[in-house]
Short mmCIF file of C-alpha atoms and ligand atoms in Angstrom, two decimals:
data_model
loop_
_atom_site.label_atom_id
_atom_site.label_comp_id
_atom_site.label_asym_id
_atom_site.label_seq_id
_atom_site.Cartn_x
_atom_site.Cartn_y
_atom_site.Cartn_z
CA MET O 706 32.57 0.56 23.04
CA PRO O 707 29.95 -1.38 22.51
CA MET O 708 26.60 0.27 22.31
CA ILE O 709 23.65 0.18 24.47
CA TYR O 710 19.97 0.03 22.07
CA PHE O 711 17.87 1.52 24.99
CA VAL O 712 14.14 0.72 23.45
CA THR O 713 11.34 2.42 25.36
CA PRO O 714 7.42 2.00 24.32
CA THR O 715 5.77 5.49 25.29
CA HIS O 716 1.95 6.13 25.38
CA PHE O 717 -0.33 9.71 25.64
CA ARG O 718 -0.77 10.73 29.01
CA PRO O 719 -0.66 13.92 30.32
CA ALA O 720 2.61 13.49 31.91
CA GLN O 721 3.92 12.03 29.44
CA ARG O 722 6.25 14.94 28.16
CA ALA O 723 7.10 15.50 31.71
CA ASP O 724 7.99 12.15 31.54
CA LEU O 725 10.10 11.41 28.11
CA ILE O 726 11.81 15.32 28.90
CA ARG O 727 13.58 13.70 32.26
CA LEU O 728 14.69 10.73 30.59
CA SER O 729 15.84 12.49 27.49
CA GLN O 730 17.86 14.42 29.60
CA THR O 731 19.33 11.28 31.87
CA LEU O 732 19.77 9.43 28.38
CA ALA O 733 21.87 12.72 26.98
CA GLN O 734 24.48 11.81 29.07
CA VAL O 735 25.13 8.53 28.21
CA PRO O 736 27.82 7.85 25.60
CA ASN O 737 26.97 5.43 22.87
CA LEU O 738 23.37 5.17 22.92
CA HIS O 739 20.91 4.35 20.66
CA TRP O 740 17.40 5.37 21.46
CA ILE O 741 14.38 3.37 20.27
CA LEU O 742 11.34 5.60 21.01
CA ILE O 743 8.35 3.78 20.23
CA GLU O 744 5.25 5.71 20.13
CA ASP O 745 1.91 3.63 21.16
CA SER O 746 0.00 6.06 18.26
CA ASP O 747 -1.03 6.01 14.74
CA THR O 748 1.53 8.84 13.88
CA THR O 749 5.19 9.91 14.94
CA SER O 750 4.85 13.13 16.84
CA PRO O 751 6.78 16.04 15.59
CA SER O 752 7.05 17.38 19.22
CA ILE O 753 8.36 14.72 20.42
CA GLY O 754 11.12 13.91 17.76
CA GLU O 755 11.95 17.55 18.91
CA ILE O 756 12.97 15.92 22.56
CA LEU O 757 14.59 13.20 20.85
CA LYS O 758 17.10 16.22 18.53
CA ARG O 759 17.46 17.70 21.65
CA THR O 760 19.36 14.86 23.25
CA ARG O 761 21.58 14.84 20.06
CA LEU O 762 22.26 10.49 20.82
CA GLN O 763 20.64 8.14 17.85
CA PHE O 764 17.78 7.59 18.02
CA THR O 765 15.06 5.92 16.04
CA HIS O 766 11.55 7.14 15.98
CA ILE O 767 9.12 4.80 15.40
CA ASN O 768 5.08 4.02 16.06
CA ALA O 769 3.45 0.48 16.81
CA LYS O 770 -0.29 1.47 17.89
CA THR O 771 -2.18 -0.80 20.41
CA THR O 772 -4.80 -2.31 18.63
CA SER O 773 -7.77 -1.03 20.62
CA LYS O 774 -8.99 -4.68 22.13
CA LYS O 775 -5.70 -4.83 24.16
CA LYS O 776 -5.58 -0.82 24.84
CA MET O 777 -5.97 -0.16 28.16
CA LYS O 778 -8.55 3.36 29.10
CA TYR O 779 -6.27 5.90 30.98
CA SER O 780 -9.00 4.94 34.26
CA ASP O 781 -7.51 0.88 33.98
CA PRO O 782 -5.18 0.15 36.70
CA SER O 783 -1.84 -0.31 35.23
CA TRP O 784 -2.02 -4.45 36.10
CA LYS O 785 -5.03 -5.14 33.52
CA LEU O 786 -2.91 -5.88 30.35
CA PRO O 787 0.62 -6.11 29.40
CA ARG O 788 1.53 -2.99 28.05
CA GLY O 789 4.13 -2.85 25.41
CA VAL O 790 4.40 -5.29 23.97
CA GLU O 791 3.26 -4.21 20.18
CA GLN O 792 5.80 -1.08 20.81
CA ARG O 793 8.56 -3.42 21.96
CA ASN O 794 8.36 -5.80 19.12
CA ALA O 795 8.51 -2.82 16.93
CA ALA O 796 11.24 -2.14 18.11
CA LEU O 797 13.01 -6.16 17.94
CA HIS O 798 11.79 -6.06 13.97
CA TRP O 799 13.74 -3.30 13.57
CA ILE O 800 16.86 -4.14 15.28
CA ARG O 801 15.83 -7.58 13.73
CA THR O 802 15.98 -5.68 10.20
CA GLN O 803 18.89 -3.45 10.22
CA PHE O 804 21.30 -6.51 11.98
CA SER O 805 24.24 -5.69 9.39
CA SER O 806 24.88 -2.33 10.12
CA LEU O 807 23.64 -1.98 13.50
CA ARG O 808 27.43 -1.91 16.36
CA ARG O 809 27.88 -4.75 18.78
CA GLY O 810 25.90 -3.99 21.92
CA VAL O 811 23.21 -4.85 24.35
CA LEU O 812 19.77 -4.37 24.41
CA TYR O 813 18.12 -2.62 27.23
CA PHE O 814 14.12 -1.99 27.60
CA GLY O 815 13.73 1.36 29.38
CA ASP O 816 10.09 2.30 30.46
CA ASP O 817 9.90 6.23 29.86
CA ASP O 818 8.88 6.70 33.65
CA ASN O 819 11.91 4.62 35.60
CA THR O 820 14.84 6.19 36.61
CA TYR O 821 18.24 5.34 36.30
CA ASP O 822 21.79 6.07 37.09
CA TRP O 823 24.27 6.89 35.04
CA ARG O 824 25.90 3.87 36.78
CA LEU O 825 24.01 0.81 34.85
CA PHE O 826 24.96 1.97 31.59
CA SER O 827 28.27 1.02 32.23
CA GLU O 828 27.66 -2.31 33.97
CA MET O 829 25.41 -3.40 31.28
CA ARG O 830 27.20 -2.46 28.37
CA THR O 831 29.87 -5.48 28.81
CA ILE O 832 27.10 -8.02 29.04
CA LYS O 833 27.67 -11.02 27.23
CA LYS O 834 25.09 -13.02 26.63
CA ALA O 835 22.69 -11.73 29.67
CA GLY O 836 23.41 -8.93 32.42
CA ILE O 837 20.94 -8.94 35.15
CA TRP O 838 20.91 -6.26 38.65
CA PRO O 839 18.85 -5.30 41.26
CA VAL O 840 15.65 -2.66 40.55
CA GLY O 841 14.27 -0.69 43.44
CA ILE O 842 10.49 -0.23 44.31
CA VAL O 843 8.95 -3.10 42.64
CA GLY O 844 6.93 -5.52 43.19
CA GLY O 845 5.89 -4.61 46.96
CA LEU O 846 9.49 -4.70 47.54
CA LEU O 847 12.17 -1.87 48.23
CA ALA O 848 14.45 -3.65 45.70
CA GLU O 849 13.45 -6.92 44.17
CA ALA O 850 17.43 -8.38 43.59
CA PRO O 851 18.72 -12.33 42.88
CA THR O 852 21.09 -13.33 45.30
CA LEU O 853 23.96 -14.94 43.93
CA PHE O 854 26.34 -18.24 45.29
CA ASP O 855 29.75 -17.72 46.26
CA ASN O 856 30.76 -18.17 42.35
CA GLY O 857 28.38 -14.93 41.33
CA SER O 858 25.94 -17.09 39.16
CA VAL O 859 22.41 -16.73 40.71
CA SER O 860 20.80 -19.03 43.16
CA HIS O 861 17.37 -17.02 44.11
CA PHE O 862 15.09 -14.34 43.29
CA ASN O 863 13.49 -12.14 46.31
CA ALA O 864 10.26 -11.75 43.81
CA LEU O 865 7.16 -11.82 46.38
CA TRP O 866 4.21 -11.64 43.42
CA LYS O 867 4.24 -15.17 41.49
CA PRO O 868 7.72 -15.94 42.39
CA GLU O 869 6.97 -19.72 40.63
CA ARG O 870 7.78 -17.64 37.19
CA PRO O 871 10.98 -18.70 36.06
CA PHE O 872 12.72 -15.47 35.73
CA PRO O 873 10.77 -13.40 38.17
CA ILE O 874 11.88 -10.24 37.83
CA ASP O 875 10.87 -7.35 35.79
CA MET O 876 11.65 -5.92 32.32
CA ALA O 877 13.85 -3.23 34.42
CA ALA O 878 16.04 -5.77 35.57
CA PHE O 879 18.04 -7.48 32.37
CA ALA O 880 19.67 -6.28 29.31
CA VAL O 881 20.41 -9.09 26.95
CA ASN O 882 22.89 -8.91 24.00
CA ILE O 883 22.45 -8.08 20.67
CA SER O 884 23.36 -11.05 19.06
CA LEU O 885 20.67 -12.99 21.16
CA ILE O 886 18.08 -10.90 19.04
CA ILE O 887 19.61 -12.59 16.39
CA ASP O 888 20.52 -15.98 16.83
CA HIS O 889 16.71 -15.91 17.66
CA PRO O 890 14.35 -14.29 15.26
CA GLY O 891 11.17 -15.51 16.19
CA VAL O 892 11.62 -14.33 20.42
CA GLU O 893 9.48 -11.36 20.47
CA PHE O 894 6.84 -10.18 23.59
CA SER O 895 3.12 -12.05 23.74
CA TYR O 896 0.26 -11.37 24.90
CA SER O 897 -1.15 -15.26 24.80
CA VAL O 898 1.22 -15.52 28.26
CA PRO O 899 -0.09 -15.03 32.35
CA ARG O 900 0.25 -12.08 33.76
CA GLY O 901 3.47 -10.63 34.83
CA TYR O 902 5.18 -13.49 32.46
CA GLN O 903 6.46 -11.18 29.30
CA GLU O 904 9.93 -11.46 30.72
CA SER O 905 10.30 -14.91 31.44
CA HIS O 906 8.44 -15.91 28.05
CA PHE O 907 11.32 -13.47 26.75
CA LEU O 908 14.32 -14.81 27.94
CA GLN O 909 12.87 -18.20 27.85
CA GLY O 910 12.20 -17.23 23.79
CA LEU O 911 16.67 -16.19 23.81
CA ASN O 912 16.82 -20.51 25.71
CA LEU O 913 18.42 -18.46 28.87
CA GLU O 914 18.53 -19.98 32.26
CA LYS O 915 19.44 -18.50 35.03
CA PHE O 916 23.06 -19.74 35.57
CA ASP O 917 23.19 -17.63 32.30
CA LEU O 918 22.56 -14.25 33.43
CA GLU O 919 26.00 -12.16 34.36
CA ALA O 920 25.36 -10.67 37.94
CA LYS O 921 26.07 -6.64 37.56
CA ALA O 922 26.06 -3.78 40.12
CA ASP O 923 28.66 -4.92 43.01
CA LEU O 924 27.30 -8.26 42.64
CA CYS O 925 23.42 -7.01 42.99
CA THR O 926 24.05 -5.64 45.91
CA LYS O 927 23.38 -2.00 43.96
CA VAL O 928 20.09 0.23 42.89
CA TYR O 929 20.65 1.17 39.86
CA VAL O 930 17.40 1.47 38.72
CA TRP O 931 13.88 2.25 40.06
CA HIS O 932 10.22 1.84 38.77
CA THR O 933 8.73 4.79 39.85
CA ARG O 934 6.30 5.72 38.69
CA THR O 935 4.29 8.70 37.39
CA GLU O 936 1.22 9.31 39.36
CA LYS O 937 -2.17 9.57 37.16
CA SER O 938 -2.23 13.20 36.75
CA VAL O 939 -6.75 14.55 37.89
CA LEU O 940 -7.03 17.25 35.39
CA GLU O 941 -9.97 19.81 35.41
CA LYS O 942 -13.54 18.52 33.22
CA PRO O 943 -13.41 20.16 29.62
CA LEU O 944 -9.42 19.41 29.31
CA GLU O 945 -9.50 16.00 30.94
CA GLU O 946 -12.41 14.73 28.34
CA LYS O 947 -10.59 15.94 25.75
CA VAL O 948 -7.01 14.89 26.06
CA ILE O 949 -7.96 11.06 27.50
CA ASN O 950 -10.24 9.99 24.35
CA PHE O 951 -7.74 11.84 21.86
CA GLU O 952 -5.97 9.62 20.81
CA GLU O 953 -2.69 11.20 19.02
CA ALA O 954 0.36 12.00 21.17
CA ASP O 955 0.41 15.07 19.36
CA PHE O 956 -2.31 16.72 21.07
CA ALA O 957 -0.80 17.67 23.50
CA PRO O 958 0.75 20.82 22.01
CA LEU O 959 -2.34 21.81 20.25
CA GLU O 960 -4.54 21.71 23.89
CA ALA O 961 -1.17 23.37 25.12
CA HIS O 962 -1.15 26.02 22.37
CA ALA O 963 -4.75 26.90 23.42
CA LEU O 964 -3.77 28.17 26.78
CA GLY O 965 -1.07 30.07 25.51
CA LEU O 966 1.82 27.91 26.16
CA GLU O 967 4.49 25.39 23.98
CA LEU O 968 5.23 21.99 25.35
N1 UDP U 656 2.86 2.09 27.34
C1 UDP U 656 2.21 1.86 26.02
N2 UDP U 656 1.21 2.06 25.63
C2 UDP U 656 0.14 2.22 26.97
C3 UDP U 656 0.41 2.23 28.30
C4 UDP U 656 2.25 2.13 28.29
O1 UDP U 656 2.99 2.19 25.43
O2 UDP U 656 -1.11 1.56 26.27
C5 UDP U 656 3.61 2.03 27.44
C6 UDP U 656 4.68 3.30 28.57
O3 UDP U 656 4.69 4.61 28.33
C7 UDP U 656 5.96 2.71 29.39
C8 UDP U 656 5.95 1.35 29.37
O4 UDP U 656 5.02 0.97 28.26
O5 UDP U 656 7.01 2.58 28.79
C9 UDP U 656 4.88 0.69 30.38
O6 UDP U 656 3.80 1.50 31.01
P1 UDP U 656 3.73 1.61 32.38
O7 UDP U 656 4.75 2.52 32.95
O8 UDP U 656 2.17 2.11 32.12
O9 UDP U 656 3.75 0.35 33.20
P2 UDP U 656 4.29 0.13 34.75
O10 UDP U 656 4.85 0.77 35.62
O11 UDP U 656 2.84 -0.17 35.53
O12 UDP U 656 4.55 -1.22 34.36
MN1 MN U 657 6.01 2.71 34.52
#
């Protein structure tokens, strides 16, 4: 059975552990999944390592800190800057250096706060080049979904936002065969592309065209992933000031410990 390499950038905020626990309990039930978790921090956090271990999955736990110029404040609107760029690139680098020992499989970029139906994983496992499927609650739509020609190839994307993009789709809408990552060693995410163009930049770099996309999820009629977003937490002043100014992800357990809690 091909392996799924599930790449998750993750950054500290009050709900980080809640989101990671929920995701870890989804992924723990998925066979042949290797979770690559990249913390946006100076070091990896032991408490997050424990979450990974409890899944009993194969995993890689690394860190790649967003350069301070590109790091958003907790209060910034989320669209201000691209998120996860350096973390996803660290995962691509890891994949390329480890490739000789990796199994054939697919690469998927799965953010830590999205919602994944298990059926998504069976769909993506068989991808030869690149697969595509609908994503729920994204881009101002109940779902972004491609429409297909009778022969099953993609004819049109229904995105409302910047529909002129070569691939007007969300990061959660596709997965690619890992062989493409090896065959195109220079391809990575970038801060020098216009807002909303990360997906297009990546897929075009892999030399993919619309007709290469393999329609999954019952010919793109089913939603198996939702771009859910965890509400920003509103905390009482003293805790919030400390938490949001702190850069190390493992501050949360320390803070919790002070409150007599365990995270
Ligand atoms: N992320 C990160 N560093 C940041 C902001 C976000 O590593 O400074 C991660 C985050 O944990 C998530 C992914 O990047 O897994 C996408 O971020 P987010 O969910 O905030 O983006 P949106 O839902 O708005 O696309
Ligand atoms: Mn998100």
